[in-house]
Short mmCIF file of C-alpha atoms in Angstrom, two decimals:
data_model
loop_
_atom_site.label_atom_id
_atom_site.label_comp_id
_atom_site.label_asym_id
_atom_site.label_seq_id
_atom_site.Cartn_x
_atom_site.Cartn_y
_atom_site.Cartn_z
CA MET A 1 1.05 16.27 32.24
CA ALA A 2 3.74 14.57 30.18
CA PRO A 3 3.23 14.19 26.42
CA ALA A 4 3.18 10.38 26.70
CA GLU A 5 0.32 10.57 29.19
CA GLU A 6 -1.56 13.08 27.06
CA THR A 7 -1.58 10.77 24.04
CA SER A 8 -2.27 7.56 25.95
CA LYS A 9 -5.97 7.39 24.95
CA PHE A 10 -6.32 4.23 22.87
CA CYS A 11 -7.59 4.92 19.37
CA GLU A 12 -8.26 2.61 16.47
CA ALA A 13 -6.92 3.71 13.08
CA TYR A 14 -9.04 3.85 9.94
CA PRO A 15 -6.93 5.23 7.10
CA MET A 16 -8.53 5.96 3.76
CA LYS A 17 -7.49 3.81 0.79
CA GLY A 18 -3.96 4.96 -0.11
CA GLY A 19 -2.04 5.15 -3.39
CA ASP A 20 -3.36 6.55 -6.63
CA GLY A 21 -5.07 3.45 -8.05
CA PRO A 22 -8.65 3.21 -9.33
CA ASN A 23 -10.07 2.49 -5.86
CA SER A 24 -7.91 5.03 -4.00
CA TYR A 25 -9.29 7.84 -1.88
CA ALA A 26 -7.23 10.31 -3.90
CA ASN A 27 -9.29 9.38 -6.98
CA ASN A 28 -12.62 8.81 -5.22
CA SER A 29 -13.18 11.79 -2.95
CA THR A 30 -14.78 14.28 -5.32
CA TYR A 31 -17.70 14.77 -2.95
CA GLN A 32 -15.33 15.76 -0.14
CA ARG A 33 -13.61 18.12 -2.60
CA GLY A 34 -17.01 19.64 -3.30
CA VAL A 35 -17.45 20.21 0.44
CA VAL A 36 -14.07 22.00 0.63
CA ASP A 37 -15.14 24.23 -2.28
CA ALA A 38 -18.54 24.89 -0.67
CA ALA A 39 -16.81 25.88 2.58
CA LYS A 40 -14.30 28.23 0.95
CA GLU A 41 -16.40 31.40 1.17
CA LEU A 42 -17.36 30.84 4.82
CA LEU A 43 -13.79 29.92 5.73
CA SER A 44 -12.42 33.08 4.08
CA LYS A 45 -15.09 35.15 5.82
CA ALA A 46 -14.17 33.63 9.20
CA ILE A 47 -10.51 34.52 8.71
CA ALA A 48 -11.34 38.04 7.48
CA GLU A 49 -13.67 38.78 10.37
CA LYS A 50 -12.46 36.62 13.26
CA LEU A 51 -8.69 36.14 12.91
CA ASP A 52 -6.81 38.44 15.29
CA ILE A 53 -3.34 38.90 13.81
CA ASP A 54 -2.09 40.08 17.20
CA ILE A 55 -1.85 36.39 18.15
CA LEU A 56 1.36 36.40 16.06
CA LEU A 57 3.10 39.11 18.10
CA SER A 58 5.63 36.66 19.52
CA SER A 59 6.05 34.62 16.34
CA ASN A 60 7.15 35.29 12.77
CA SER A 61 5.45 32.15 11.46
CA PHE A 62 1.79 31.20 11.19
CA GLN A 63 1.16 27.61 12.25
CA ILE A 64 -1.75 25.79 10.58
CA ALA A 65 -2.88 22.23 11.34
CA ASP A 66 -5.14 20.16 9.10
CA LEU A 67 -6.54 17.27 11.13
CA GLY A 68 -7.57 14.12 9.29
CA CYS A 69 -5.74 15.21 6.13
CA SER A 70 -5.83 11.77 4.44
CA VAL A 71 -3.73 11.52 1.25
CA GLY A 72 -4.78 14.56 -0.77
CA PRO A 73 -5.60 16.34 -2.92
CA ASN A 74 -8.51 17.82 -0.89
CA THR A 75 -6.32 18.85 2.03
CA PHE A 76 -4.13 20.94 -0.31
CA PHE A 77 -7.13 22.91 -1.61
CA ALA A 78 -8.31 23.58 1.94
CA VAL A 79 -4.85 24.67 3.10
CA GLN A 80 -4.42 26.93 0.07
CA ASN A 81 -7.73 28.60 0.90
CA ILE A 82 -6.56 29.24 4.48
CA VAL A 83 -3.15 30.60 3.47
CA GLU A 84 -4.62 32.92 0.83
CA ALA A 85 -7.27 34.26 3.22
CA ALA A 86 -4.70 34.83 5.99
CA LYS A 87 -2.34 36.66 3.62
CA PHE A 88 -5.21 38.86 2.43
CA LYS A 89 -6.07 39.64 6.07
CA PHE A 90 -2.57 40.96 6.72
CA GLN A 91 -2.45 42.93 3.47
CA SER A 92 -5.90 44.45 4.00
CA GLN A 93 -4.70 45.83 7.33
CA GLY A 94 -1.65 47.44 5.74
CA GLN A 95 0.66 44.75 7.09
CA ASP A 96 2.26 43.68 3.80
CA SER A 97 5.72 43.68 5.33
CA GLN A 98 4.44 41.67 8.30
CA VAL A 99 2.98 38.73 6.38
CA PRO A 100 4.39 35.73 8.23
CA GLU A 101 5.82 32.53 6.84
CA PHE A 102 3.30 29.70 6.88
CA GLN A 103 3.92 26.25 8.26
CA VAL A 104 1.29 23.54 7.73
CA PHE A 105 1.04 20.39 9.81
CA PHE A 106 -0.73 17.55 8.00
CA ASN A 107 -2.15 15.16 10.58
CA ASP A 108 -3.71 11.72 10.27
CA HIS A 109 -3.45 8.25 11.80
CA THR A 110 -0.04 6.57 11.67
CA PRO A 111 -1.08 4.04 8.94
CA ASN A 112 -2.18 6.89 6.65
CA ASP A 113 -0.41 6.89 3.27
CA PHE A 114 1.88 9.86 4.03
CA ASN A 115 4.13 8.82 1.13
CA MET A 116 1.28 9.51 -1.27
CA LEU A 117 0.49 12.75 0.54
CA PHE A 118 4.01 14.10 0.27
CA LYS A 119 4.52 12.89 -3.32
CA SER A 120 1.51 14.94 -4.38
CA LEU A 121 2.31 18.14 -2.47
CA PRO A 122 1.79 21.16 -4.77
CA GLN A 123 5.14 22.31 -6.10
CA ASN A 124 4.16 25.97 -6.02
CA ARG A 125 2.96 25.91 -2.41
CA ARG A 126 3.73 28.92 -0.25
CA TYR A 127 4.10 27.10 3.02
CA TYR A 128 6.42 24.65 4.74
CA ALA A 129 4.87 21.18 5.04
CA VAL A 130 5.19 18.80 7.99
CA GLY A 131 3.57 15.41 8.60
CA VAL A 132 2.26 14.72 12.09
CA PRO A 133 1.03 11.14 12.65
CA GLY A 134 -1.30 10.36 15.53
CA SER A 135 -4.94 10.41 16.62
CA PHE A 136 -6.46 13.85 17.10
CA TYR A 137 -8.31 12.51 20.12
CA GLY A 138 -5.04 12.94 22.01
CA ARG A 139 -2.33 15.59 22.11
CA ILE A 140 -0.33 15.93 18.89
CA PHE A 141 1.24 19.41 19.27
CA PRO A 142 3.07 21.35 22.03
CA ASN A 143 1.24 23.80 24.27
CA ALA A 144 0.01 27.02 22.61
CA SER A 145 1.83 26.27 19.35
CA ILE A 146 -0.96 26.36 16.73
CA HIS A 147 -2.69 29.48 15.39
CA PHE A 148 -5.28 27.86 13.14
CA VAL A 149 -6.79 24.37 13.16
CA HIS A 150 -8.81 23.05 10.25
CA SER A 151 -10.61 19.73 9.90
CA SER A 152 -13.02 18.69 7.16
CA TYR A 153 -15.09 15.51 7.20
CA ALA A 154 -12.98 13.87 9.90
CA ILE A 155 -14.48 14.31 13.39
CA GLN A 156 -17.46 12.09 12.52
CA TRP A 157 -15.00 9.20 12.96
CA LEU A 158 -15.04 7.93 16.53
CA SER A 159 -11.86 6.94 18.35
CA SER A 160 -13.17 3.38 18.53
CA VAL A 161 -16.29 1.27 18.22
CA PRO A 162 -18.27 1.40 21.50
CA LYS A 163 -17.27 -1.78 23.35
CA VAL A 164 -20.81 -2.69 24.41
CA VAL A 165 -22.08 -3.06 20.83
CA VAL A 166 -19.81 -6.07 20.25
CA ASP A 167 -20.46 -7.60 23.68
CA LYS A 168 -22.84 -10.55 23.34
CA THR A 169 -23.92 -10.16 26.97
CA SER A 170 -24.86 -6.50 26.58
CA PRO A 171 -28.34 -5.17 25.73
CA ALA A 172 -26.46 -2.96 23.23
CA TRP A 173 -25.08 -5.95 21.30
CA ASN A 174 -25.58 -4.99 17.66
CA LYS A 175 -26.17 -8.44 16.18
CA GLY A 176 -26.71 -8.56 12.41
CA ARG A 177 -25.99 -4.86 11.88
CA ILE A 178 -22.83 -2.80 11.39
CA HIS A 179 -24.09 0.63 12.51
CA TYR A 180 -26.70 2.12 14.83
CA LEU A 181 -29.47 2.84 12.31
CA ASN A 182 -32.56 0.65 12.98
CA SER A 183 -30.72 -0.93 15.90
CA PRO A 184 -31.99 -1.18 19.49
CA GLU A 185 -32.05 2.15 21.31
CA GLU A 186 -29.17 0.96 23.50
CA VAL A 187 -26.90 0.83 20.42
CA ALA A 188 -27.63 4.42 19.41
CA ARG A 189 -27.06 5.54 23.02
CA ALA A 190 -23.70 3.71 23.08
CA TYR A 191 -22.59 5.52 19.91
CA GLU A 192 -23.77 8.84 21.34
CA ALA A 193 -21.86 8.21 24.57
CA GLN A 194 -18.69 7.39 22.61
CA TYR A 195 -19.11 10.57 20.57
CA THR A 196 -19.55 12.64 23.75
CA GLU A 197 -16.41 11.16 25.30
CA ASP A 198 -14.39 11.62 22.11
CA MET A 199 -15.39 15.25 21.62
CA GLU A 200 -14.43 15.96 25.22
CA CYS A 201 -10.95 14.56 24.49
CA PHE A 202 -10.73 16.37 21.14
CA LEU A 203 -11.59 19.78 22.56
CA HIS A 204 -9.45 19.30 25.66
CA ALA A 205 -6.39 18.53 23.50
CA ARG A 206 -7.02 21.43 21.11
CA ALA A 207 -7.54 23.85 24.02
CA GLN A 208 -3.97 23.18 25.09
CA GLU A 209 -2.46 23.29 21.59
CA ILE A 210 -4.14 26.40 20.16
CA VAL A 211 -2.86 29.86 21.18
CA TYR A 212 -5.28 32.18 22.98
CA GLY A 213 -7.33 33.90 20.30
CA GLY A 214 -6.52 31.23 17.71
CA LEU A 215 -9.23 29.78 15.49
CA MET A 216 -10.50 26.29 14.76
CA VAL A 217 -12.76 25.62 11.76
CA LEU A 218 -14.58 22.28 11.61
CA THR A 219 -16.59 21.06 8.61
CA VAL A 220 -18.87 18.25 9.67
CA PRO A 221 -21.22 15.83 7.90
CA GLY A 222 -24.22 15.82 10.19
CA ARG A 223 -27.96 15.80 10.47
CA PRO A 224 -30.40 18.66 11.06
CA ASN A 225 -31.18 19.62 14.65
CA GLY A 226 -34.14 17.67 15.98
CA SER A 227 -34.07 15.04 13.23
CA SER A 228 -33.78 11.35 14.01
CA HIS A 229 -30.78 9.22 13.12
CA SER A 230 -32.95 7.42 10.56
CA HIS A 231 -33.09 10.60 8.46
CA SER A 232 -29.35 10.66 7.81
CA SER A 233 -28.28 9.53 4.33
CA ILE A 234 -24.87 8.61 5.75
CA ASN A 235 -26.49 6.25 8.24
CA MET A 236 -28.69 4.82 5.47
CA SER A 237 -25.60 4.05 3.39
CA PHE A 238 -24.10 2.00 6.23
CA GLN A 239 -27.37 0.11 6.54
CA LEU A 240 -27.04 -0.85 2.86
CA LEU A 241 -23.43 -1.94 3.37
CA GLY A 242 -24.49 -4.03 6.35
CA SER A 243 -27.24 -5.62 4.26
CA ALA A 244 -24.67 -6.50 1.58
CA LEU A 245 -22.42 -8.09 4.22
CA MET A 246 -25.32 -10.16 5.59
CA ASP A 247 -26.10 -11.34 2.04
CA LEU A 248 -22.51 -12.56 1.76
CA ALA A 249 -22.82 -14.26 5.14
CA ARG A 250 -25.98 -16.10 4.05
CA LYS A 251 -24.11 -17.33 0.97
CA GLY A 252 -21.20 -18.47 3.12
CA GLY A 253 -18.83 -15.81 1.80
CA VAL A 254 -18.14 -14.45 5.27
CA SER A 255 -18.80 -15.60 8.81
CA GLU A 256 -22.04 -14.25 10.29
CA GLU A 257 -20.27 -14.13 13.63
CA LYS A 258 -17.68 -11.78 12.11
CA VAL A 259 -20.44 -9.54 10.80
CA ASP A 260 -21.95 -9.45 14.30
CA SER A 261 -18.62 -8.22 15.67
CA PHE A 262 -18.08 -5.61 12.93
CA ASN A 263 -19.32 -2.05 13.46
CA ILE A 264 -18.48 1.20 11.70
CA PRO A 265 -17.15 3.84 14.13
CA ILE A 266 -18.89 6.90 12.65
CA TYR A 267 -21.39 9.14 14.41
CA CYS A 268 -23.57 11.60 12.49
CA MET A 269 -23.94 14.56 14.87
CA SER A 270 -26.20 17.60 14.85
CA SER A 271 -24.88 21.13 15.25
CA GLN A 272 -26.68 21.28 18.63
CA GLU A 273 -24.67 18.27 19.83
CA LEU A 274 -21.41 19.91 18.77
CA GLU A 275 -22.47 23.17 20.40
CA ALA A 276 -23.23 21.33 23.65
CA ALA A 277 -19.78 19.68 23.59
CA VAL A 278 -18.10 23.07 23.10
CA GLU A 279 -20.07 24.58 25.98
CA ARG A 280 -19.18 21.69 28.29
CA ASN A 281 -15.50 22.14 27.47
CA GLY A 282 -15.59 25.87 28.15
CA SER A 283 -12.35 26.77 26.36
CA PHE A 284 -13.82 28.00 23.07
CA SER A 285 -16.37 30.54 21.95
CA ILE A 286 -18.60 29.63 19.00
CA GLU A 287 -18.09 32.42 16.48
CA SER A 288 -20.41 30.98 13.83
CA MET A 289 -22.24 27.77 12.89
CA GLU A 290 -23.68 27.59 9.37
CA ASN A 291 -24.97 24.94 7.01
CA LEU A 292 -23.08 24.58 3.74
CA PRO A 293 -24.85 24.68 0.38
CA HIS A 294 -25.75 21.34 -1.17
CA VAL A 295 -22.85 19.68 -2.98
CA SER A 296 -23.68 18.33 -6.43
CA VAL A 297 -21.96 15.13 -7.51
CA ASP A 298 -20.23 14.21 -10.77
CA ASP A 299 -22.94 13.33 -13.29
CA THR A 300 -20.59 11.77 -15.85
CA VAL A 301 -20.92 8.42 -14.07
CA SER A 302 -23.99 6.79 -12.56
CA LYS A 303 -24.86 7.84 -9.02
CA SER A 304 -24.66 4.23 -7.85
CA GLN A 305 -21.15 3.76 -9.28
CA LEU A 306 -19.98 7.02 -7.75
CA PHE A 307 -21.47 6.24 -4.37
CA ALA A 308 -20.02 2.71 -4.31
CA ALA A 309 -16.57 4.02 -5.29
CA HIS A 310 -16.64 6.65 -2.54
CA MET A 311 -17.83 4.09 0.00
CA ARG A 312 -15.06 1.67 -0.98
CA ALA A 313 -12.34 4.35 -0.79
CA GLY A 314 -13.42 5.19 2.75
CA MET A 315 -14.32 1.75 4.10
CA GLU A 316 -12.03 -0.71 2.30
CA GLY A 317 -9.39 -0.58 5.03
CA LEU A 318 -11.90 -1.42 7.77
CA VAL A 319 -13.52 -4.22 5.79
CA LYS A 320 -10.20 -5.72 4.69
CA GLN A 321 -8.88 -5.71 8.25
CA LYS A 322 -11.91 -7.71 9.45
CA PHE A 323 -12.80 -9.95 6.51
CA GLY A 324 -9.75 -10.01 4.21
CA GLU A 325 -9.46 -8.59 0.72
CA GLU A 326 -11.06 -11.51 -1.12
CA ILE A 327 -14.59 -10.18 -0.57
CA LEU A 328 -13.96 -6.53 -1.51
CA ASP A 329 -14.99 -6.61 -5.19
CA GLU A 330 -18.12 -8.69 -4.54
CA LEU A 331 -19.14 -6.69 -1.46
CA PHE A 332 -18.97 -3.25 -3.03
CA ASP A 333 -20.59 -4.52 -6.24
CA LEU A 334 -23.44 -5.82 -4.07
CA PHE A 335 -23.60 -2.43 -2.37
CA ARG A 336 -23.81 -0.72 -5.77
CA LYS A 337 -26.68 -2.97 -6.85
CA LYS A 338 -28.58 -2.35 -3.63
CA PHE A 339 -28.18 1.38 -4.15
CA GLU A 340 -29.56 1.04 -7.69
CA GLU A 341 -32.54 -0.91 -6.40
CA ALA A 342 -33.39 1.65 -3.74
CA PRO A 343 -32.38 5.17 -4.82
CA PHE A 344 -35.47 6.54 -3.05
CA PHE A 345 -33.82 5.25 0.11
CA PHE A 346 -31.50 8.27 -0.03
CA GLU A 347 -33.93 10.85 -1.35
CA THR A 348 -35.60 10.86 2.07
CA GLY A 349 -32.26 11.44 3.77
CA LYS A 350 -31.38 14.70 5.46
CA THR A 351 -27.61 14.63 5.66
CA ILE A 352 -26.23 18.14 5.84
CA SER A 353 -22.77 19.61 6.10
CA PHE A 354 -22.17 22.42 8.52
CA LEU A 355 -19.19 24.62 9.30
CA CYS A 356 -18.34 25.64 12.85
CA VAL A 357 -15.88 28.44 13.69
CA LEU A 358 -14.41 28.34 17.19
CA ARG A 359 -12.09 30.80 18.89
CA ARG A 360 -9.78 29.81 21.75
CA LYS A 361 -10.86 31.83 24.77
CA GLY A 362 -8.45 33.33 27.23
CA ASN A 363 -6.06 36.09 28.17
CA GLY A 364 -3.25 33.97 29.55
CA LEU A 365 -5.40 32.19 32.12
CA CYS A 366 -5.70 28.42 32.00
CA LEU A 367 -9.30 27.77 31.00
CA TYR A 368 -9.25 24.10 30.10
CA HIS A 369 -10.08 21.49 32.67
CA ASN A 370 -9.61 17.81 33.23
#
């Protein structure tokens, strides 16, 4: 299949807030940084125990891809952890003279602020850096060219909002809400179906790009196996944001019809759902699947301020695209106030982060399928 055909799957783009201003993702992603730190030990262990350095026999460079890199600095910490663990693996096997050169591909949607990313690259990095724009739900690398894929807090984003939830004639029309929590069952099923389709595309593309024996490590914000969608703190936060938008609509600040057509393309999966997707694909073995320790947040600012700032850094682009920038300050201030009024809302939540280590199966045979 030609590269153009491989990447033809239509995907919407949702870049994080760029730049280095007060509302930027770079300055409002400390929780995601905490997740990277929490994953470091498991990631290093996976490389120490699961990375087969024989996959480099025909190459003198080690190719790493970070999918959904955003603008930094979190991606740089994750990449540094990978490079250090891989170097230690070579050295611990008496291969000091065989330590390869490292090349890192930073991938995100085309509108991502790559200028900010490259301006903030660590000066003392021990790898060659490359930017690769494009959706990871399609092909972004040549066949069998990547040795290690990493992605943290990215694959919860769907390729697009399920079409039926914005179709007024559909039983899954999500009127008055912006996510699937407390929506009709048809809405949740539409999100689940979109997630299933997207993961099929994601794994199919990676199966072609990763060398046989290569590793993929995914860190995912999810929910515990067997728990309902209503127990996810992430889903609860979108319910609050939707409530704030409806308040603005009632005051005439935004069109209620626009709110009805606005949905957030994020799905909070369980590890069982990810495991099922991997098994359906058939190209990867699951080497480990573990929950990460709880990440504590910065206590120098109020929890409501921190949460609102993180929400704005992640969602401003989506909101601005739909409603314009005039409502941003008022909307996220409303969100902050709602959070303050209902902190218990989140104490019942069961959002977890889990880390999944996958190995590309195969001995030269083509194992992926259409």
